[in-house]
Amino acid sequence: LHVFPYSRREGTPAAARKDQIRHSVKVERAARMSQVSRDSAQAYAQRYVGRQLDFLAEDELVVNGIPYVRGHSSNYLSLLLPIADAPSALCPVRALTWTEHGLLVEKL
């Protein structure tokens, strides 16, 4: 979900409207929609805890001083695998728990 507030573009019919919404209202609405997006993504990801997924490594990420390989599943879930278990190719993993950075997984 990509959220951004409307901004006037000169020469467009919308820019000439008299019923423009205040900037503060746009910012507040965008923040609420961004939170809905985060909550929805978390709920979706948590449905996969305990399930097997395929892991495709992409880059490295350090979270709270712990190094992980970050990757994605075939359904584009963000996954974190401890760097010690880093695969050289696509590999099966099991989702353990959700974190704000993605699902923490273990190699099968």
PDB file of N, CA and C in Angstrom:
ATOM      1  N   LEU A   1       0.850  -1.171   0.000  1.00  0.00           N
ATOM      2  CA  LEU A   1       0.000   0.000   0.000  1.00  0.00           C
ATOM      3  C   LEU A   1       0.891   1.227   0.000  1.00  0.00           C
ATOM      4  N   HIS A   2       0.691   2.112  -0.919  1.00  0.00           N
ATOM      5  CA  HIS A   2       1.434   3.369  -0.985  1.00  0.00           C
ATOM      6  C   HIS A   2       0.480   4.497  -0.637  1.00  0.00           C
ATOM      7  N   VAL A   3       0.806   5.239   0.398  1.00  0.00           N
ATOM      8  CA  VAL A   3      -0.058   6.311   0.879  1.00  0.00           C
ATOM      9  C   VAL A   3       0.659   7.631   0.688  1.00  0.00           C
ATOM     10  N   PHE A   4      -0.035   8.578   0.103  1.00  0.00           N
ATOM     11  CA  PHE A   4       0.519   9.924  -0.014  1.00  0.00           C
ATOM     12  C   PHE A   4      -0.646  10.904  -0.072  1.00  0.00           C
ATOM     13  N   PRO A   5      -0.462  12.088   0.511  1.00  0.00           N
ATOM     14  CA  PRO A   5      -1.538  13.084   0.486  1.00  0.00           C
ATOM     15  C   PRO A   5      -1.628  13.769  -0.878  1.00  0.00           C
ATOM     16  N   TYR A   6      -2.822  14.113  -1.259  1.00  0.00           N
ATOM     17  CA  TYR A   6      -3.060  14.869  -2.480  1.00  0.00           C
ATOM     18  C   TYR A   6      -2.381  16.233  -2.359  1.00  0.00           C
ATOM     19  N   SER A   7      -1.785  16.676  -3.445  1.00  0.00           N
ATOM     20  CA  SER A   7      -1.263  18.042  -3.489  1.00  0.00           C
ATOM     21  C   SER A   7      -1.743  18.690  -4.780  1.00  0.00           C
ATOM     22  N   ARG A   8      -2.034  19.966  -4.698  1.00  0.00           N
ATOM     23  CA  ARG A   8      -2.556  20.696  -5.856  1.00  0.00           C
ATOM     24  C   ARG A   8      -1.551  20.701  -7.004  1.00  0.00           C
ATOM     25  N   ARG A   9      -2.073  20.531  -8.192  1.00  0.00           N
ATOM     26  CA  ARG A   9      -1.279  20.651  -9.410  1.00  0.00           C
ATOM     27  C   ARG A   9      -1.950  21.731 -10.258  1.00  0.00           C
ATOM     28  N   GLU A  10      -1.265  22.839 -10.400  1.00  0.00           N
ATOM     29  CA  GLU A  10      -1.826  23.956 -11.167  1.00  0.00           C
ATOM     30  C   GLU A  10      -2.290  23.498 -12.541  1.00  0.00           C
ATOM     31  N   GLY A  11      -3.432  24.036 -12.947  1.00  0.00           N
ATOM     32  CA  GLY A  11      -3.970  23.722 -14.261  1.00  0.00           C
ATOM     33  C   GLY A  11      -4.893  22.519 -14.276  1.00  0.00           C
ATOM     34  N   THR A  12      -5.008  21.808 -13.153  1.00  0.00           N
ATOM     35  CA  THR A  12      -5.912  20.651 -13.103  1.00  0.00           C
ATOM     36  C   THR A  12      -7.252  21.089 -12.555  1.00  0.00           C
ATOM     37  N   PRO A  13      -8.333  20.399 -12.921  1.00  0.00           N
ATOM     38  CA  PRO A  13      -9.646  20.751 -12.373  1.00  0.00           C
ATOM     39  C   PRO A  13      -9.683  20.677 -10.844  1.00  0.00           C
ATOM     40  N   ALA A  14      -8.988  19.712 -10.259  1.00  0.00           N
ATOM     41  CA  ALA A  14      -8.999  19.561  -8.798  1.00  0.00           C
ATOM     42  C   ALA A  14      -8.356  20.761  -8.101  1.00  0.00           C
ATOM     43  N   ALA A  15      -7.348  21.357  -8.711  1.00  0.00           N
ATOM     44  CA  ALA A  15      -6.663  22.494  -8.092  1.00  0.00           C
ATOM     45  C   ALA A  15      -7.580  23.709  -7.961  1.00  0.00           C
ATOM     46  N   ALA A  16      -8.569  23.790  -8.826  1.00  0.00           N
ATOM     47  CA  ALA A  16      -9.477  24.938  -8.813  1.00  0.00           C
ATOM     48  C   ALA A  16     -10.657  24.765  -7.849  1.00  0.00           C
ATOM     49  N   ARG A  17     -10.805  23.612  -7.281  1.00  0.00           N
ATOM     50  CA  ARG A  17     -11.938  23.375  -6.373  1.00  0.00           C
ATOM     51  C   ARG A  17     -11.828  24.245  -5.133  1.00  0.00           C
ATOM     52  N   LYS A  18     -12.968  24.676  -4.636  1.00  0.00           N
ATOM     53  CA  LYS A  18     -13.016  25.537  -3.446  1.00  0.00           C
ATOM     54  C   LYS A  18     -13.028  24.733  -2.150  1.00  0.00           C
ATOM     55  N   ASP A  19     -13.313  23.433  -2.226  1.00  0.00           N
ATOM     56  CA  ASP A  19     -13.467  22.619  -1.009  1.00  0.00           C
ATOM     57  C   ASP A  19     -12.183  21.841  -0.687  1.00  0.00           C
ATOM     58  N   GLN A  20     -11.050  22.506  -0.742  1.00  0.00           N
ATOM     59  CA  GLN A  20      -9.763  21.872  -0.446  1.00  0.00           C
ATOM     60  C   GLN A  20      -9.702  21.477   1.033  1.00  0.00           C
ATOM     61  N   ILE A  21      -9.026  20.373   1.305  1.00  0.00           N
ATOM     62  CA  ILE A  21      -8.859  19.880   2.680  1.00  0.00           C
ATOM     63  C   ILE A  21      -7.563  20.453   3.242  1.00  0.00           C
ATOM     64  N   ARG A  22      -7.612  20.845   4.516  1.00  0.00           N
ATOM     65  CA  ARG A  22      -6.426  21.410   5.170  1.00  0.00           C
ATOM     66  C   ARG A  22      -5.273  20.406   5.163  1.00  0.00           C
ATOM     67  N   HIS A  23      -4.053  20.910   5.084  1.00  0.00           N
ATOM     68  CA  HIS A  23      -2.858  20.067   5.075  1.00  0.00           C
ATOM     69  C   HIS A  23      -2.793  19.185   6.318  1.00  0.00           C
ATOM     70  N   SER A  24      -3.129  19.721   7.480  1.00  0.00           N
ATOM     71  CA  SER A  24      -3.060  18.941   8.731  1.00  0.00           C
ATOM     72  C   SER A  24      -4.006  17.740   8.682  1.00  0.00           C
ATOM     73  N   VAL A  25      -5.146  17.887   8.041  1.00  0.00           N
ATOM     74  CA  VAL A  25      -6.096  16.779   7.903  1.00  0.00           C
ATOM     75  C   VAL A  25      -5.517  15.722   6.959  1.00  0.00           C
ATOM     76  N   LYS A  26      -4.879  16.147   5.881  1.00  0.00           N
ATOM     77  CA  LYS A  26      -4.260  15.217   4.938  1.00  0.00           C
ATOM     78  C   LYS A  26      -3.164  14.402   5.623  1.00  0.00           C
ATOM     79  N   VAL A  27      -2.345  15.095   6.407  1.00  0.00           N
ATOM     80  CA  VAL A  27      -1.248  14.417   7.105  1.00  0.00           C
ATOM     81  C   VAL A  27      -1.793  13.388   8.087  1.00  0.00           C
ATOM     82  N   GLU A  28      -2.831  13.763   8.835  1.00  0.00           N
ATOM     83  CA  GLU A  28      -3.419  12.852   9.826  1.00  0.00           C
ATOM     84  C   GLU A  28      -4.048  11.644   9.128  1.00  0.00           C
ATOM     85  N   ARG A  29      -4.738  11.853   8.039  1.00  0.00           N
ATOM     86  CA  ARG A  29      -5.363  10.741   7.299  1.00  0.00           C
ATOM     87  C   ARG A  29      -4.295   9.813   6.705  1.00  0.00           C
ATOM     88  N   ALA A  30      -3.237  10.390   6.170  1.00  0.00           N
ATOM     89  CA  ALA A  30      -2.156   9.578   5.601  1.00  0.00           C
ATOM     90  C   ALA A  30      -1.502   8.735   6.697  1.00  0.00           C
ATOM     91  N   ALA A  31      -1.317   9.300   7.884  1.00  0.00           N
ATOM     92  CA  ALA A  31      -0.722   8.559   9.002  1.00  0.00           C
ATOM     93  C   ALA A  31      -1.625   7.397   9.411  1.00  0.00           C
ATOM     94  N   ARG A  32      -2.935   7.642   9.461  1.00  0.00           N
ATOM     95  CA  ARG A  32      -3.876   6.565   9.818  1.00  0.00           C
ATOM     96  C   ARG A  32      -3.853   5.457   8.776  1.00  0.00           C
ATOM     97  N   MET A  33      -3.820   5.811   7.506  1.00  0.00           N
ATOM     98  CA  MET A  33      -3.787   4.802   6.442  1.00  0.00           C
ATOM     99  C   MET A  33      -2.471   4.020   6.473  1.00  0.00           C
ATOM    100  N   SER A  34      -1.373   4.688   6.779  1.00  0.00           N
ATOM    101  CA  SER A  34      -0.086   3.994   6.886  1.00  0.00           C
ATOM    102  C   SER A  34      -0.114   2.986   8.026  1.00  0.00           C
ATOM    103  N   GLN A  35      -0.772   3.343   9.137  1.00  0.00           N
ATOM    104  CA  GLN A  35      -0.890   2.414  10.265  1.00  0.00           C
ATOM    105  C   GLN A  35      -1.763   1.217   9.881  1.00  0.00           C
ATOM    106  N   VAL A  36      -2.841   1.458   9.162  1.00  0.00           N
ATOM    107  CA  VAL A  36      -3.688   0.357   8.674  1.00  0.00           C
ATOM    108  C   VAL A  36      -2.859  -0.572   7.786  1.00  0.00           C
ATOM    109  N   SER A  37      -2.017  -0.006   6.943  1.00  0.00           N
ATOM    110  CA  SER A  37      -1.158  -0.802   6.074  1.00  0.00           C
ATOM    111  C   SER A  37      -0.208  -1.672   6.892  1.00  0.00           C
ATOM    112  N   ARG A  38       0.450  -1.086   7.895  1.00  0.00           N
ATOM    113  CA  ARG A  38       1.374  -1.854   8.740  1.00  0.00           C
ATOM    114  C   ARG A  38       0.637  -2.958   9.495  1.00  0.00           C
ATOM    115  N   ASP A  39      -0.529  -2.633  10.056  1.00  0.00           N
ATOM    116  CA  ASP A  39      -1.307  -3.625  10.800  1.00  0.00           C
ATOM    117  C   ASP A  39      -1.757  -4.772   9.898  1.00  0.00           C
ATOM    118  N   SER A  40      -2.175  -4.447   8.690  1.00  0.00           N
ATOM    119  CA  SER A  40      -2.623  -5.474   7.744  1.00  0.00           C
ATOM    120  C   SER A  40      -1.470  -6.374   7.326  1.00  0.00           C
ATOM    121  N   ALA A  41      -0.310  -5.780   7.068  1.00  0.00           N
ATOM    122  CA  ALA A  41       0.868  -6.567   6.685  1.00  0.00           C
ATOM    123  C   ALA A  41       1.275  -7.498   7.818  1.00  0.00           C
ATOM    124  N   GLN A  42       1.216  -7.010   9.046  1.00  0.00           N
ATOM    125  CA  GLN A  42       1.561  -7.845  10.202  1.00  0.00           C
ATOM    126  C   GLN A  42       0.583  -9.003  10.338  1.00  0.00           C
ATOM    127  N   ALA A  43      -0.696  -8.727  10.233  1.00  0.00           N
ATOM    128  CA  ALA A  43      -1.704  -9.782  10.359  1.00  0.00           C
ATOM    129  C   ALA A  43      -1.518 -10.843   9.271  1.00  0.00           C
ATOM    130  N   TYR A  44      -1.223 -10.401   8.061  1.00  0.00           N
ATOM    131  CA  TYR A  44      -0.999 -11.344   6.963  1.00  0.00           C
ATOM    132  C   TYR A  44       0.226 -12.212   7.246  1.00  0.00           C
ATOM    133  N   ALA A  45       1.319 -11.587   7.643  1.00  0.00           N
ATOM    134  CA  ALA A  45       2.555 -12.329   7.911  1.00  0.00           C
ATOM    135  C   ALA A  45       2.370 -13.316   9.053  1.00  0.00           C
ATOM    136  N   GLN A  46       1.656 -12.936  10.081  1.00  0.00           N
ATOM    137  CA  GLN A  46       1.482 -13.814  11.240  1.00  0.00           C
ATOM    138  C   GLN A  46       0.690 -15.073  10.897  1.00  0.00           C
ATOM    139  N   ARG A  47      -0.063 -15.043   9.813  1.00  0.00           N
ATOM    140  CA  ARG A  47      -0.789 -16.244   9.390  1.00  0.00           C
ATOM    141  C   ARG A  47       0.172 -17.352   8.972  1.00  0.00           C
ATOM    142  N   TYR A  48       1.424 -16.995   8.691  1.00  0.00           N
ATOM    143  CA  TYR A  48       2.403 -17.967   8.206  1.00  0.00           C
ATOM    144  C   TYR A  48       3.323 -18.499   9.298  1.00  0.00           C
ATOM    145  N   VAL A  49       3.174 -18.029  10.530  1.00  0.00           N
ATOM    146  CA  VAL A  49       3.997 -18.541  11.627  1.00  0.00           C
ATOM    147  C   VAL A  49       3.727 -20.037  11.776  1.00  0.00           C
ATOM    148  N   GLY A  50       4.813 -20.819  11.830  1.00  0.00           N
ATOM    149  CA  GLY A  50       4.707 -22.271  11.935  1.00  0.00           C
ATOM    150  C   GLY A  50       4.644 -22.982  10.596  1.00  0.00           C
ATOM    151  N   ARG A  51       4.529 -22.232   9.521  1.00  0.00           N
ATOM    152  CA  ARG A  51       4.408 -22.843   8.194  1.00  0.00           C
ATOM    153  C   ARG A  51       5.733 -22.816   7.445  1.00  0.00           C
ATOM    154  N   GLN A  52       5.847 -23.720   6.491  1.00  0.00           N
ATOM    155  CA  GLN A  52       7.035 -23.783   5.639  1.00  0.00           C
ATOM    156  C   GLN A  52       6.909 -22.770   4.509  1.00  0.00           C
ATOM    157  N   LEU A  53       8.021 -22.101   4.216  1.00  0.00           N
ATOM    158  CA  LEU A  53       8.103 -21.135   3.126  1.00  0.00           C
ATOM    159  C   LEU A  53       9.404 -21.380   2.375  1.00  0.00           C
ATOM    160  N   ASP A  54       9.506 -20.860   1.168  1.00  0.00           N
ATOM    161  CA  ASP A  54      10.767 -20.863   0.435  1.00  0.00           C
ATOM    162  C   ASP A  54      11.454 -19.534   0.689  1.00  0.00           C
ATOM    163  N   PHE A  55      12.761 -19.576   0.931  1.00  0.00           N
ATOM    164  CA  PHE A  55      13.542 -18.389   1.265  1.00  0.00           C
ATOM    165  C   PHE A  55      14.523 -18.082   0.148  1.00  0.00           C
ATOM    166  N   LEU A  56      14.471 -16.866  -0.370  1.00  0.00           N
ATOM    167  CA  LEU A  56      15.429 -16.393  -1.363  1.00  0.00           C
ATOM    168  C   LEU A  56      16.188 -15.232  -0.737  1.00  0.00           C
ATOM    169  N   ALA A  57      17.487 -15.429  -0.480  1.00  0.00           N
ATOM    170  CA  ALA A  57      18.325 -14.427   0.176  1.00  0.00           C
ATOM    171  C   ALA A  57      18.525 -13.219  -0.725  1.00  0.00           C
ATOM    172  N   GLU A  58      18.545 -12.036  -0.099  1.00  0.00           N
ATOM    173  CA  GLU A  58      18.736 -10.803  -0.862  1.00  0.00           C
ATOM    174  C   GLU A  58      19.850  -9.924  -0.318  1.00  0.00           C
ATOM    175  N   ASP A  59      19.873  -9.669   0.984  1.00  0.00           N
ATOM    176  CA  ASP A  59      20.910  -8.825   1.555  1.00  0.00           C
ATOM    177  C   ASP A  59      21.064  -9.130   3.036  1.00  0.00           C
ATOM    178  N   GLU A  60      21.912  -8.379   3.700  1.00  0.00           N
ATOM    179  CA  GLU A  60      22.140  -8.579   5.126  1.00  0.00           C
ATOM    180  C   GLU A  60      21.557  -7.420   5.911  1.00  0.00           C
ATOM    181  N   LEU A  61      21.137  -7.721   7.134  1.00  0.00           N
ATOM    182  CA  LEU A  61      20.536  -6.727   8.014  1.00  0.00           C
ATOM    183  C   LEU A  61      20.939  -7.052   9.439  1.00  0.00           C
ATOM    184  N   VAL A  62      21.295  -6.040  10.215  1.00  0.00           N
ATOM    185  CA  VAL A  62      21.615  -6.231  11.621  1.00  0.00           C
ATOM    186  C   VAL A  62      20.465  -5.652  12.438  1.00  0.00           C
ATOM    187  N   VAL A  63      19.885  -6.491  13.305  1.00  0.00           N
ATOM    188  CA  VAL A  63      18.777  -6.069  14.163  1.00  0.00           C
ATOM    189  C   VAL A  63      19.203  -6.307  15.611  1.00  0.00           C
ATOM    190  N   ASN A  64      19.223  -5.240  16.383  1.00  0.00           N
ATOM    191  CA  ASN A  64      19.641  -5.326  17.786  1.00  0.00           C
ATOM    192  C   ASN A  64      20.988  -6.039  17.937  1.00  0.00           C
ATOM    193  N   GLY A  65      21.911  -5.735  17.045  1.00  0.00           N
ATOM    194  CA  GLY A  65      23.251  -6.303  17.103  1.00  0.00           C
ATOM    195  C   GLY A  65      23.381  -7.710  16.551  1.00  0.00           C
ATOM    196  N   ILE A  66      22.303  -8.288  16.070  1.00  0.00           N
ATOM    197  CA  ILE A  66      22.319  -9.661  15.542  1.00  0.00           C
ATOM    198  C   ILE A  66      22.245  -9.613  14.019  1.00  0.00           C
ATOM    199  N   PRO A  67      23.209 -10.240  13.332  1.00  0.00           N
ATOM    200  CA  PRO A  67      23.197 -10.220  11.858  1.00  0.00           C
ATOM    201  C   PRO A  67      22.252 -11.276  11.276  1.00  0.00           C
ATOM    202  N   TYR A  68      21.497 -10.860  10.289  1.00  0.00           N
ATOM    203  CA  TYR A  68      20.561 -11.736   9.577  1.00  0.00           C
ATOM    204  C   TYR A  68      20.780 -11.599   8.080  1.00  0.00           C
ATOM    205  N   VAL A  69      20.357 -12.618   7.362  1.00  0.00           N
ATOM    206  CA  VAL A  69      20.192 -12.518   5.920  1.00  0.00           C
ATOM    207  C   VAL A  69      18.719 -12.204   5.723  1.00  0.00           C
ATOM    208  N   ARG A  70      18.453 -11.147   4.974  1.00  0.00           N
ATOM    209  CA  ARG A  70      17.072 -10.777   4.694  1.00  0.00           C
ATOM    210  C   ARG A  70      16.720 -11.274   3.303  1.00  0.00           C
ATOM    211  N   GLY A  71      15.532 -11.797   3.157  1.00  0.00           N
ATOM    212  CA  GLY A  71      15.075 -12.282   1.868  1.00  0.00           C
ATOM    213  C   GLY A  71      13.567 -12.234   1.792  1.00  0.00           C
ATOM    214  N   HIS A  72      13.036 -12.892   0.779  1.00  0.00           N
ATOM    215  CA  HIS A  72      11.585 -12.932   0.591  1.00  0.00           C
ATOM    216  C   HIS A  72      11.134 -14.347   0.262  1.00  0.00           C
ATOM    217  N   SER A  73       9.885 -14.601   0.571  1.00  0.00           N
ATOM    218  CA  SER A  73       9.243 -15.863   0.215  1.00  0.00           C
ATOM    219  C   SER A  73       8.621 -15.712  -1.173  1.00  0.00           C
ATOM    220  N   SER A  74       8.073 -16.799  -1.685  1.00  0.00           N
ATOM    221  CA  SER A  74       7.444 -16.756  -3.013  1.00  0.00           C
ATOM    222  C   SER A  74       6.196 -15.873  -3.024  1.00  0.00           C
ATOM    223  N   ASN A  75       5.611 -15.620  -1.846  1.00  0.00           N
ATOM    224  CA  ASN A  75       4.461 -14.719  -1.777  1.00  0.00           C
ATOM    225  C   ASN A  75       4.870 -13.352  -1.218  1.00  0.00           C
ATOM    226  N   TYR A  76       6.140 -13.030  -1.352  1.00  0.00           N
ATOM    227  CA  TYR A  76       6.745 -11.741  -1.064  1.00  0.00           C
ATOM    228  C   TYR A  76       6.681 -11.319   0.402  1.00  0.00           C
ATOM    229  N   LEU A  77       6.687 -12.286   1.303  1.00  0.00           N
ATOM    230  CA  LEU A  77       6.839 -11.964   2.721  1.00  0.00           C
ATOM    231  C   LEU A  77       8.298 -11.659   2.984  1.00  0.00           C
ATOM    232  N   SER A  78       8.567 -10.651   3.783  1.00  0.00           N
ATOM    233  CA  SER A  78       9.930 -10.329   4.178  1.00  0.00           C
ATOM    234  C   SER A  78      10.358 -11.315   5.258  1.00  0.00           C
ATOM    235  N   LEU A  79      11.515 -11.958   5.054  1.00  0.00           N
ATOM    236  CA  LEU A  79      11.990 -13.008   5.960  1.00  0.00           C
ATOM    237  C   LEU A  79      13.383 -12.674   6.480  1.00  0.00           C
ATOM    238  N   LEU A  80      13.654 -13.074   7.731  1.00  0.00           N
ATOM    239  CA  LEU A  80      14.967 -12.908   8.348  1.00  0.00           C
ATOM    240  C   LEU A  80      15.473 -14.261   8.797  1.00  0.00           C
ATOM    241  N   LEU A  81      16.677 -14.623   8.338  1.00  0.00           N
ATOM    242  CA  LEU A  81      17.308 -15.890   8.688  1.00  0.00           C
ATOM    243  C   LEU A  81      18.648 -15.567   9.349  1.00  0.00           C
ATOM    244  N   PRO A  82      18.944 -16.171  10.514  1.00  0.00           N
ATOM    245  CA  PRO A  82      20.251 -15.915  11.134  1.00  0.00           C
ATOM    246  C   PRO A  82      21.367 -16.126  10.116  1.00  0.00           C
ATOM    247  N   ILE A  83      22.330 -15.227  10.113  1.00  0.00           N
ATOM    248  CA  ILE A  83      23.376 -15.245   9.086  1.00  0.00           C
ATOM    249  C   ILE A  83      24.176 -16.542   9.090  1.00  0.00           C
ATOM    250  N   ALA A  84      24.290 -17.201  10.231  1.00  0.00           N
ATOM    251  CA  ALA A  84      25.024 -18.469  10.304  1.00  0.00           C
ATOM    252  C   ALA A  84      24.370 -19.550   9.444  1.00  0.00           C
ATOM    253  N   ASP A  85      23.074 -19.405   9.185  1.00  0.00           N
ATOM    254  CA  ASP A  85      22.337 -20.384   8.384  1.00  0.00           C
ATOM    255  C   ASP A  85      22.132 -19.925   6.944  1.00  0.00           C
ATOM    256  N   ALA A  86      22.870 -18.911   6.523  1.00  0.00           N
ATOM    257  CA  ALA A  86      22.665 -18.313   5.202  1.00  0.00           C
ATOM    258  C   ALA A  86      22.764 -19.342   4.086  1.00  0.00           C
ATOM    259  N   PRO A  87      21.748 -19.448   3.253  1.00  0.00           N
ATOM    260  CA  PRO A  87      21.785 -20.401   2.143  1.00  0.00           C
ATOM    261  C   PRO A  87      22.500 -19.806   0.937  1.00  0.00           C
ATOM    262  N   SER A  88      22.964 -20.664   0.052  1.00  0.00           N
ATOM    263  CA  SER A  88      23.587 -20.196  -1.189  1.00  0.00           C
ATOM    264  C   SER A  88      22.570 -20.181  -2.328  1.00  0.00           C
ATOM    265  N   ALA A  89      21.397 -20.729  -2.065  1.00  0.00           N
ATOM    266  CA  ALA A  89      20.348 -20.787  -3.084  1.00  0.00           C
ATOM    267  C   ALA A  89      18.994 -20.776  -2.378  1.00  0.00           C
ATOM    268  N   LEU A  90      17.943 -20.887  -3.140  1.00  0.00           N
ATOM    269  CA  LEU A  90      16.601 -20.981  -2.593  1.00  0.00           C
ATOM    270  C   LEU A  90      16.535 -22.156  -1.632  1.00  0.00           C
ATOM    271  N   CYS A  91      15.964 -21.944  -0.443  1.00  0.00           N
ATOM    272  CA  CYS A  91      15.905 -23.043   0.520  1.00  0.00           C
ATOM    273  C   CYS A  91      14.598 -22.988   1.311  1.00  0.00           C
ATOM    274  N   PRO A  92      14.148 -24.142   1.822  1.00  0.00           N
ATOM    275  CA  PRO A  92      12.948 -24.174   2.641  1.00  0.00           C
ATOM    276  C   PRO A  92      13.254 -23.703   4.065  1.00  0.00           C
ATOM    277  N   VAL A  93      12.321 -22.948   4.632  1.00  0.00           N
ATOM    278  CA  VAL A  93      12.436 -22.445   6.005  1.00  0.00           C
ATOM    279  C   VAL A  93      11.088 -22.582   6.695  1.00  0.00           C
ATOM    280  N   ARG A  94      11.108 -22.446   8.015  1.00  0.00           N
ATOM    281  CA  ARG A  94       9.876 -22.420   8.796  1.00  0.00           C
ATOM    282  C   ARG A  94       9.801 -21.072   9.503  1.00  0.00           C
ATOM    283  N   ALA A  95       8.643 -20.424   9.427  1.00  0.00           N
ATOM    284  CA  ALA A  95       8.437 -19.137  10.085  1.00  0.00           C
ATOM    285  C   ALA A  95       8.253 -19.360  11.584  1.00  0.00           C
ATOM    286  N   LEU A  96       9.025 -18.620  12.382  1.00  0.00           N
ATOM    287  CA  LEU A  96       8.982 -18.771  13.838  1.00  0.00           C
ATOM    288  C   LEU A  96       8.142 -17.692  14.520  1.00  0.00           C
ATOM    289  N   THR A  97       8.374 -16.447  14.152  1.00  0.00           N
ATOM    290  CA  THR A  97       7.664 -15.345  14.795  1.00  0.00           C
ATOM    291  C   THR A  97       7.751 -14.106  13.919  1.00  0.00           C
ATOM    292  N   TRP A  98       6.849 -13.191  14.138  1.00  0.00           N
ATOM    293  CA  TRP A  98       6.842 -11.937  13.391  1.00  0.00           C
ATOM    294  C   TRP A  98       7.644 -10.892  14.153  1.00  0.00           C
ATOM    295  N   THR A  99       8.424 -10.097  13.421  1.00  0.00           N
ATOM    296  CA  THR A  99       9.107  -8.936  13.981  1.00  0.00           C
ATOM    297  C   THR A  99       8.772  -7.744  13.090  1.00  0.00           C
ATOM    298  N   GLU A 100       9.076  -6.566  13.543  1.00  0.00           N
ATOM    299  CA  GLU A 100       8.787  -5.386  12.733  1.00  0.00           C
ATOM    300  C   GLU A 100       9.599  -5.355  11.440  1.00  0.00           C
ATOM    301  N   HIS A 101      10.624  -6.196  11.336  1.00  0.00           N
ATOM    302  CA  HIS A 101      11.465  -6.257  10.140  1.00  0.00           C
ATOM    303  C   HIS A 101      11.086  -7.408   9.218  1.00  0.00           C
ATOM    304  N   GLY A 102      10.172  -8.262   9.639  1.00  0.00           N
ATOM    305  CA  GLY A 102       9.747  -9.403   8.837  1.00  0.00           C
ATOM    306  C   GLY A 102       9.632 -10.643   9.701  1.00  0.00           C
ATOM    307  N   LEU A 103       9.320 -11.751   9.072  1.00  0.00           N
ATOM    308  CA  LEU A 103       9.199 -13.020   9.802  1.00  0.00           C
ATOM    309  C   LEU A 103      10.575 -13.582  10.085  1.00  0.00           C
ATOM    310  N   LEU A 104      10.838 -13.923  11.325  1.00  0.00           N
ATOM    311  CA  LEU A 104      12.068 -14.626  11.698  1.00  0.00           C
ATOM    312  C   LEU A 104      11.847 -16.090  11.350  1.00  0.00           C
ATOM    313  N   VAL A 105      12.792 -16.679  10.613  1.00  0.00           N
ATOM    314  CA  VAL A 105      12.637 -18.052  10.126  1.00  0.00           C
ATOM    315  C   VAL A 105      13.836 -18.897  10.514  1.00  0.00           C
ATOM    316  N   GLU A 106      13.636 -20.220  10.441  1.00  0.00           N
ATOM    317  CA  GLU A 106      14.739 -21.160  10.647  1.00  0.00           C
ATOM    318  C   GLU A 106      14.832 -22.044   9.417  1.00  0.00           C
ATOM    319  N   LYS A 107      16.053 -22.425   9.080  1.00  0.00           N
ATOM    320  CA  LYS A 107      16.296 -23.286   7.930  1.00  0.00           C
ATOM    321  C   LYS A 107      15.840 -24.703   8.260  1.00  0.00           C
ATOM    322  N   LEU A 108      15.209 -25.359   7.312  1.00  0.00           N
ATOM    323  CA  LEU A 108      14.767 -26.752   7.493  1.00  0.00           C
ATOM    324  C   LEU A 108      15.816 -27.710   6.975  1.00  0.00           C
TER     325      LEU A 108
END
